[in-house]
mmCIF file of C-alpha atoms and ligand atoms in Angstrom:
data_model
loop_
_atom_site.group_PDB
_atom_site.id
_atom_site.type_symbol
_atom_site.label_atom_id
_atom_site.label_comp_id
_atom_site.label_asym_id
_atom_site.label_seq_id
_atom_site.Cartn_x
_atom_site.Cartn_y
_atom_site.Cartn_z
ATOM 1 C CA UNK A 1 6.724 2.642 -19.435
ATOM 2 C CA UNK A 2 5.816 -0.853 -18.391
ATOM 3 C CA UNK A 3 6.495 -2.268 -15.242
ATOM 4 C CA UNK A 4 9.899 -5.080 -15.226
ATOM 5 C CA UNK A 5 9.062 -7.654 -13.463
ATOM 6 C CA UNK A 6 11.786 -10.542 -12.526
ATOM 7 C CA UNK A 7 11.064 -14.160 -11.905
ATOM 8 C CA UNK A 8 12.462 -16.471 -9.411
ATOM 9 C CA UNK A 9 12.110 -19.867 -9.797
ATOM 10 C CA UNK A 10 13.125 -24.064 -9.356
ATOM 11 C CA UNK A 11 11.063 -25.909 -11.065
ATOM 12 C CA UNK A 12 7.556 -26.866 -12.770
ATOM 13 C CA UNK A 13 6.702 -22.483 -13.046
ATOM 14 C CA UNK A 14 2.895 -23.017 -12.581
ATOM 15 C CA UNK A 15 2.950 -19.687 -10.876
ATOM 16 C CA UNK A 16 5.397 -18.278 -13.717
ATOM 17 C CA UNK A 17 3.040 -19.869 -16.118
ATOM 18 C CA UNK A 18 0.216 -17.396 -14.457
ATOM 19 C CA UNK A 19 2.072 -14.273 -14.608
ATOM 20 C CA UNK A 20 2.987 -15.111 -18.676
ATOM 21 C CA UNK A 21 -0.787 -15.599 -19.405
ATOM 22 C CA UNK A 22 -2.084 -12.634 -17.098
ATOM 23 C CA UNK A 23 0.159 -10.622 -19.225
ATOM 24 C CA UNK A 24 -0.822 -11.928 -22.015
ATOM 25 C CA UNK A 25 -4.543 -11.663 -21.445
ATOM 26 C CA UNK A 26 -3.818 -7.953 -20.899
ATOM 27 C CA UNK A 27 -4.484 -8.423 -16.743
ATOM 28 C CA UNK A 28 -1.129 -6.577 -15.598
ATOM 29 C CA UNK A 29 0.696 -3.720 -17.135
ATOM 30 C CA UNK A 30 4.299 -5.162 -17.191
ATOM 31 C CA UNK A 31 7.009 -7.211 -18.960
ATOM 32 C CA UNK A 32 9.055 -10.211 -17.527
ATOM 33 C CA UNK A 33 12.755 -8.862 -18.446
ATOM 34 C CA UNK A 34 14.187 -11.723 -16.933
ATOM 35 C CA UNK A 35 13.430 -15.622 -15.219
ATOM 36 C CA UNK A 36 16.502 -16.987 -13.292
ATOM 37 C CA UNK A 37 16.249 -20.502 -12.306
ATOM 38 C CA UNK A 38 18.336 -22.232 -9.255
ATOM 39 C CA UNK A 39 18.294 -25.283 -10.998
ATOM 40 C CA UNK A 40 18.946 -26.016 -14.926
ATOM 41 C CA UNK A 41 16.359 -28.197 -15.747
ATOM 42 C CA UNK A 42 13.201 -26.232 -14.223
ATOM 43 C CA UNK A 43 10.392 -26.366 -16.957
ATOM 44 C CA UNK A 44 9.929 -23.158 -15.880
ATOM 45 C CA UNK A 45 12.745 -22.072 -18.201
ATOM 46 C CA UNK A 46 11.058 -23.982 -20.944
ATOM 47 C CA UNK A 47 7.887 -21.482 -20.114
ATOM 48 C CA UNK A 48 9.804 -18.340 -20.506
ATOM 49 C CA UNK A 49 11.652 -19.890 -23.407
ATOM 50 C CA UNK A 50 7.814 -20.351 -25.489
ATOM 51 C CA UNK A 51 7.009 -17.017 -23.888
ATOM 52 C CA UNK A 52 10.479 -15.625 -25.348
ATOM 53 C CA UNK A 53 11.291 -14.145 -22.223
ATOM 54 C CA UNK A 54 14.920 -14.064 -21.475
ATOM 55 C CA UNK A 55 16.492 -16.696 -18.808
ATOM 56 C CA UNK A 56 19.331 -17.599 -17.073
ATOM 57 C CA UNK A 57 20.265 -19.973 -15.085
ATOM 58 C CA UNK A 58 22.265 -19.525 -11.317
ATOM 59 C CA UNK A 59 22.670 -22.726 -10.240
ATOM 60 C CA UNK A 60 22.519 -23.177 -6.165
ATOM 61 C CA UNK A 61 24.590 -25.929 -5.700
ATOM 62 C CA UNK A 62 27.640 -23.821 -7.539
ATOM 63 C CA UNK A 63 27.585 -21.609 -4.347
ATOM 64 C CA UNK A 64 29.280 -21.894 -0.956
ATOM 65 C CA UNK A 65 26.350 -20.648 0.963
ATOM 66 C CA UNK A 66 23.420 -18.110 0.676
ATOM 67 C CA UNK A 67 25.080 -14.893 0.750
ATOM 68 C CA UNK A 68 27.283 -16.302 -2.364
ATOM 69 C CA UNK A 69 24.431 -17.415 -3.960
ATOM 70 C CA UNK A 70 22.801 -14.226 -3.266
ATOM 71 C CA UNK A 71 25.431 -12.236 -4.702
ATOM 72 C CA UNK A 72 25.784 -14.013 -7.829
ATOM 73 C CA UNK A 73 21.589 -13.048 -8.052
ATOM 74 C CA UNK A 74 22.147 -9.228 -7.440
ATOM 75 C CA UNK A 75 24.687 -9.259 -9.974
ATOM 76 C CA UNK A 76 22.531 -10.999 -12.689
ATOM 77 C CA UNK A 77 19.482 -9.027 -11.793
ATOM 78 C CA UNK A 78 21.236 -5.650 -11.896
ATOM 79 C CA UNK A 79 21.205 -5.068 -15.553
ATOM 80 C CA UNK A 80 17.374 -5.716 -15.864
ATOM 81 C CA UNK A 81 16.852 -2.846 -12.906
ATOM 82 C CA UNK A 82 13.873 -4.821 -12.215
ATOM 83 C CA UNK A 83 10.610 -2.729 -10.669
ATOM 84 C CA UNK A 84 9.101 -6.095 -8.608
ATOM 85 C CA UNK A 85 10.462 -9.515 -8.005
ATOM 86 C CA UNK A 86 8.301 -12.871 -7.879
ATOM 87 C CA UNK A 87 9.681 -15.978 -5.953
ATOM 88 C CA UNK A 88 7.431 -18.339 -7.912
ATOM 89 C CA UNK A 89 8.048 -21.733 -6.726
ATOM 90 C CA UNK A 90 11.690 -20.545 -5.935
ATOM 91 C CA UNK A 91 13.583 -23.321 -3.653
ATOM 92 C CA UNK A 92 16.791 -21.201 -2.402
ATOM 93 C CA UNK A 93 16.710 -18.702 0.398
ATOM 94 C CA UNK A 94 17.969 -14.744 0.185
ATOM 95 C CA UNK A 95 20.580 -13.315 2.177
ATOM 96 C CA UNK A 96 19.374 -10.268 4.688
ATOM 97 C CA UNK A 97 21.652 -8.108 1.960
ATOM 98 C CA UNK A 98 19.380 -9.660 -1.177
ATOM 99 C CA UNK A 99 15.932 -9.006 0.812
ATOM 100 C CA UNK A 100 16.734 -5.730 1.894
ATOM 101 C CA UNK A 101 18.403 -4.637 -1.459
ATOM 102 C CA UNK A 102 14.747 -5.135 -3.019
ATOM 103 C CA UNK A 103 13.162 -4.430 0.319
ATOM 104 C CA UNK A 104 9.426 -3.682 -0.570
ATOM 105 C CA UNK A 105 9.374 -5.243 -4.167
ATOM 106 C CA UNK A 106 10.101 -8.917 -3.390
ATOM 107 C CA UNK A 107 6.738 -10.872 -3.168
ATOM 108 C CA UNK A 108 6.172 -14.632 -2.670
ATOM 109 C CA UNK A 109 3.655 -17.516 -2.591
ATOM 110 C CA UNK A 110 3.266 -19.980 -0.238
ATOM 111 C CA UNK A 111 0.798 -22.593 0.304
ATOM 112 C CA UNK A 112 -0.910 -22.925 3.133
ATOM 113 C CA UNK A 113 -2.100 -20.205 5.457
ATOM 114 C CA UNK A 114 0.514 -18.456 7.097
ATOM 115 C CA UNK A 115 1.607 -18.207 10.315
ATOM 116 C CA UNK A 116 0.470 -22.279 9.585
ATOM 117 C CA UNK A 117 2.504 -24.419 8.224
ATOM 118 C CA UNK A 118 5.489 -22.707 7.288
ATOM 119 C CA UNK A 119 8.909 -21.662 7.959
ATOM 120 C CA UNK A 120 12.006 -23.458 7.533
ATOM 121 C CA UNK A 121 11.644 -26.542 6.158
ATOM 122 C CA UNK A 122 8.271 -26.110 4.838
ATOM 123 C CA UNK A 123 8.226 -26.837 0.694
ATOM 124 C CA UNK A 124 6.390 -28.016 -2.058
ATOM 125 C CA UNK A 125 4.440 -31.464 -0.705
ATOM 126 C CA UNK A 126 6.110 -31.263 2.603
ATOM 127 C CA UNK A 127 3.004 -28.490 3.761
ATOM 128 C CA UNK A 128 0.519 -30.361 2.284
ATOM 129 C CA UNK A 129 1.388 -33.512 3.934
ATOM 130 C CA UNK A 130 1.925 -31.863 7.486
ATOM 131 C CA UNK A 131 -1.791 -30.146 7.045
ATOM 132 C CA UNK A 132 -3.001 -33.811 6.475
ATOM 133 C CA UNK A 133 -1.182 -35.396 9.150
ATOM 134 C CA UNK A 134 -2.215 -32.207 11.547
ATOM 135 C CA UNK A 135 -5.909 -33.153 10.553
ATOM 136 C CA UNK A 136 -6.541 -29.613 9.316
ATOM 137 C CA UNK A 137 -9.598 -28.442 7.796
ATOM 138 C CA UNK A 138 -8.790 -25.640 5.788
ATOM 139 C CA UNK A 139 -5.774 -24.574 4.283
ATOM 140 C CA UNK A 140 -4.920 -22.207 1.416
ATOM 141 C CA UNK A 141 -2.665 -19.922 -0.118
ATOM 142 C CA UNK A 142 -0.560 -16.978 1.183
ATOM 143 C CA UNK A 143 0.951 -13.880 -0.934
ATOM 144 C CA UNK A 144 3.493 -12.292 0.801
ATOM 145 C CA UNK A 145 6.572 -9.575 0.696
ATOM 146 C CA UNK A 146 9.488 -11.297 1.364
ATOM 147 C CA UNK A 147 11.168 -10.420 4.353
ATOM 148 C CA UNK A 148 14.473 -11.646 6.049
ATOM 149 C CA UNK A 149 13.576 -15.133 7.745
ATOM 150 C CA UNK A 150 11.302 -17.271 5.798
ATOM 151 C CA UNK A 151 7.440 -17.419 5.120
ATOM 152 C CA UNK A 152 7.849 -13.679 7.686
ATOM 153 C CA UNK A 153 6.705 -11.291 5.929
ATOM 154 C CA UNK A 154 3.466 -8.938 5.407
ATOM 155 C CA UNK A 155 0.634 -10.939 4.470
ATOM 156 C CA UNK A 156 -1.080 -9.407 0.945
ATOM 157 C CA UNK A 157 -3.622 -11.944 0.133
ATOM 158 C CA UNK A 158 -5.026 -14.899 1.477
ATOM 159 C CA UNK A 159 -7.187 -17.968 0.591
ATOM 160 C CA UNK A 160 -8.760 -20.921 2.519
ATOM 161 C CA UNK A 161 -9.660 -23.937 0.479
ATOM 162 C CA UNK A 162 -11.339 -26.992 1.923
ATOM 163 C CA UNK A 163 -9.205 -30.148 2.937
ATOM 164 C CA UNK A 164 -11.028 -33.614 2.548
ATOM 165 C CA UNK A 165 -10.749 -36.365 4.623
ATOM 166 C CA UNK A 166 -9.922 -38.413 0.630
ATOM 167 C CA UNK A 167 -7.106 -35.728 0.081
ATOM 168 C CA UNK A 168 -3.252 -36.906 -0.340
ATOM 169 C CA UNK A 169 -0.539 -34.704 -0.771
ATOM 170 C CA UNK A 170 -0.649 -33.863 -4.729
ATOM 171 C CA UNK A 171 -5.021 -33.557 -4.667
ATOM 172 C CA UNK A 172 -4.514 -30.671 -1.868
ATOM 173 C CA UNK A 173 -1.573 -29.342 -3.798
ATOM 174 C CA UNK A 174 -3.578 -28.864 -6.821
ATOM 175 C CA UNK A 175 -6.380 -27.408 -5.056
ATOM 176 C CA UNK A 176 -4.088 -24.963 -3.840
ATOM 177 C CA UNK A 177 -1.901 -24.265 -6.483
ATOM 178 C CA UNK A 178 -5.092 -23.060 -8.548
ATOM 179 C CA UNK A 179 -5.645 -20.590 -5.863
ATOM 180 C CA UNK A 180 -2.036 -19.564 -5.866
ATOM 181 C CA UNK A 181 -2.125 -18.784 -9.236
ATOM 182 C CA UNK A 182 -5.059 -16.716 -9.374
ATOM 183 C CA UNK A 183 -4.423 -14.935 -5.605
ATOM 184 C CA UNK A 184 -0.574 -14.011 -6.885
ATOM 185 C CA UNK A 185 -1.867 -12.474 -10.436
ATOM 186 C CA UNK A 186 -4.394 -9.818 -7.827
ATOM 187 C CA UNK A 187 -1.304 -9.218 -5.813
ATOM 188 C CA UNK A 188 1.057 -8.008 -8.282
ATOM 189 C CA UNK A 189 -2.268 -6.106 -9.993
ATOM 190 C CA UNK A 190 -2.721 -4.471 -7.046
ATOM 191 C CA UNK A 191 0.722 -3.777 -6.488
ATOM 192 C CA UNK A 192 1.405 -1.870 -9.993
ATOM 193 C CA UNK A 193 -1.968 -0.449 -9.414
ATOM 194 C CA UNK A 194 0.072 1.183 -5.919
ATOM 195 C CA UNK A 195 -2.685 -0.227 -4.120
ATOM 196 C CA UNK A 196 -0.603 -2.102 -1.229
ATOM 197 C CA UNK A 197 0.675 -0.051 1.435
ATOM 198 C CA UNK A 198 2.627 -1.510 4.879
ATOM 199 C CA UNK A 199 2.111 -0.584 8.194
ATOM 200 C CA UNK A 200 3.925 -2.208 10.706
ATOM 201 C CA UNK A 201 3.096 -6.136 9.844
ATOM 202 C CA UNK A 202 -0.262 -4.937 7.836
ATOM 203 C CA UNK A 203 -0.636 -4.239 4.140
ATOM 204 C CA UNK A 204 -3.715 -2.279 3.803
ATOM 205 C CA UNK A 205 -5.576 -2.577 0.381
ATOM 206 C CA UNK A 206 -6.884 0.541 -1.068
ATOM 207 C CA UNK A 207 -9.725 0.472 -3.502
ATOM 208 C CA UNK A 208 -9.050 0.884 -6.995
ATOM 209 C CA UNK A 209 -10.471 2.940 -9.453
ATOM 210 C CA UNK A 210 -14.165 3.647 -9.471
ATOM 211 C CA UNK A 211 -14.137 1.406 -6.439
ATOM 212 C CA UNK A 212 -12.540 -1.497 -8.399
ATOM 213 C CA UNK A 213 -12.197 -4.296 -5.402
HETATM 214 C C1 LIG B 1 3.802 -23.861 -5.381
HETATM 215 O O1 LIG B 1 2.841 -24.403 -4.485
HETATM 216 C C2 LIG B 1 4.656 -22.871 -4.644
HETATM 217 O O2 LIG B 1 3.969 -22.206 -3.615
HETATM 218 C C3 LIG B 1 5.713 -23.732 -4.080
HETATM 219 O O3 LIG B 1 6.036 -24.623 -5.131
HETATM 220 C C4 LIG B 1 4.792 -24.939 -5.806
HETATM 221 C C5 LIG B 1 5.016 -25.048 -7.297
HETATM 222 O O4 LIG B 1 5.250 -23.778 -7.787
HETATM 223 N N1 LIG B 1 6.850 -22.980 -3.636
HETATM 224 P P1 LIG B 1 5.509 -23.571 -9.393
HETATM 225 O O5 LIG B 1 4.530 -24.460 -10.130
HETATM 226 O O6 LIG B 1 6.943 -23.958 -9.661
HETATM 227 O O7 LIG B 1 5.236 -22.108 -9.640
#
């Protein structure tokens, strides 16, 4: 039995885009049941849609506040019974009850290198620019399990990528984003592989098999 995997997302799906290929390509054994958007005219959905995945559409700005919104998610998501969830370029934050619902099976991207550069209010072009006006060096992409708070939880991966002194905003972005998509692909492999385990704020990484890194 395949693994069910269920998308998050808001908006372009690069990340989505990733997981539908690596499927594809045979990379990881599982199925996206299900891609909810927070916003009805991600191109994300337009992914799935070629992909035929099945979609729906929970639209943030319908809700109150988080925990509504967060409701309206666990009662969309509980048909699929999904194994692992993916925030992939997903805009809206989880209530404490959502996170610890699918405590252990909720992963995210961000990008930059975390504890750097994010947190509240860090999304999308708003890193990139503060790692430019910072004067950074390096900065990267971060896998993570989603915790309550945001950007808290265990780190799973991480990647540093150079940052010019010619970068703007959308040529760090894309340098990142490439490494997002290829860093988040490992971590769900690895995670279906039962490779990840937490201790405390670690997640060790055990080899695979025949030493498979
Ligand atoms: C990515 O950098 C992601 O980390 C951030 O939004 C960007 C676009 O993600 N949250 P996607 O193309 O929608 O997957």
């Amino acid at each position: 039995m395949q693994a069910k995997l269920a998308v998050l997302v808001s908006g372009n799906g690069s990340n989505l885009q990733a997981m539908i290929d690596a499927i594809a390509f045979g990379l990881l054994p599982a199925e996206i049941a299900i891609v909810i958007s927070s916003r009805s005219d991600a191109y994300a959905l337009e992914r799935a849609a070629r992909a035929g995945i099945p979609t729906a559409v929970v639209p943030r700005k319908a809700y109150a506040d988080n925990e509504a919104y967060s409701e309206a998610l666990l009662e969309v998501l509980a048909p699929y019974q999904p194994d692992l969830l993916l925030l992939a370029g997903f805009m809206s934050v989880l209530s404490d009850r959502f996170v610890n619902h699918y405590a252990g099976r909720i992963m995210n991207t961000h990008p930059a290198l975390i504890p750097a550069f994010c947190g509240p209010g860090f999304y999308g072009a708003r890193v990139h620019q503060a790692v430019l006006d910072y004067g950074a060096k390096v900065s990267g992409a971060s896998i993570i399990f989603v915790e309550t708070g945001v950007d808290t939880g265990p780190i799973i991966l991480q990647e540093a990528v150079p940052v010019y002194d010619t970068d703007t905003a959308d040529s760090l972005a894309e340098r990142v984003l490439a490494v997002e998509h290829r860093l988040y692909v490992k971590a769900v492999r690895y995670y279906l592989a039962g490779r990840l385990h937490i201790r405390g704020r670690r997640v060790y990484i055990t080899p695979g098999e025949g030493g498979e890194k």
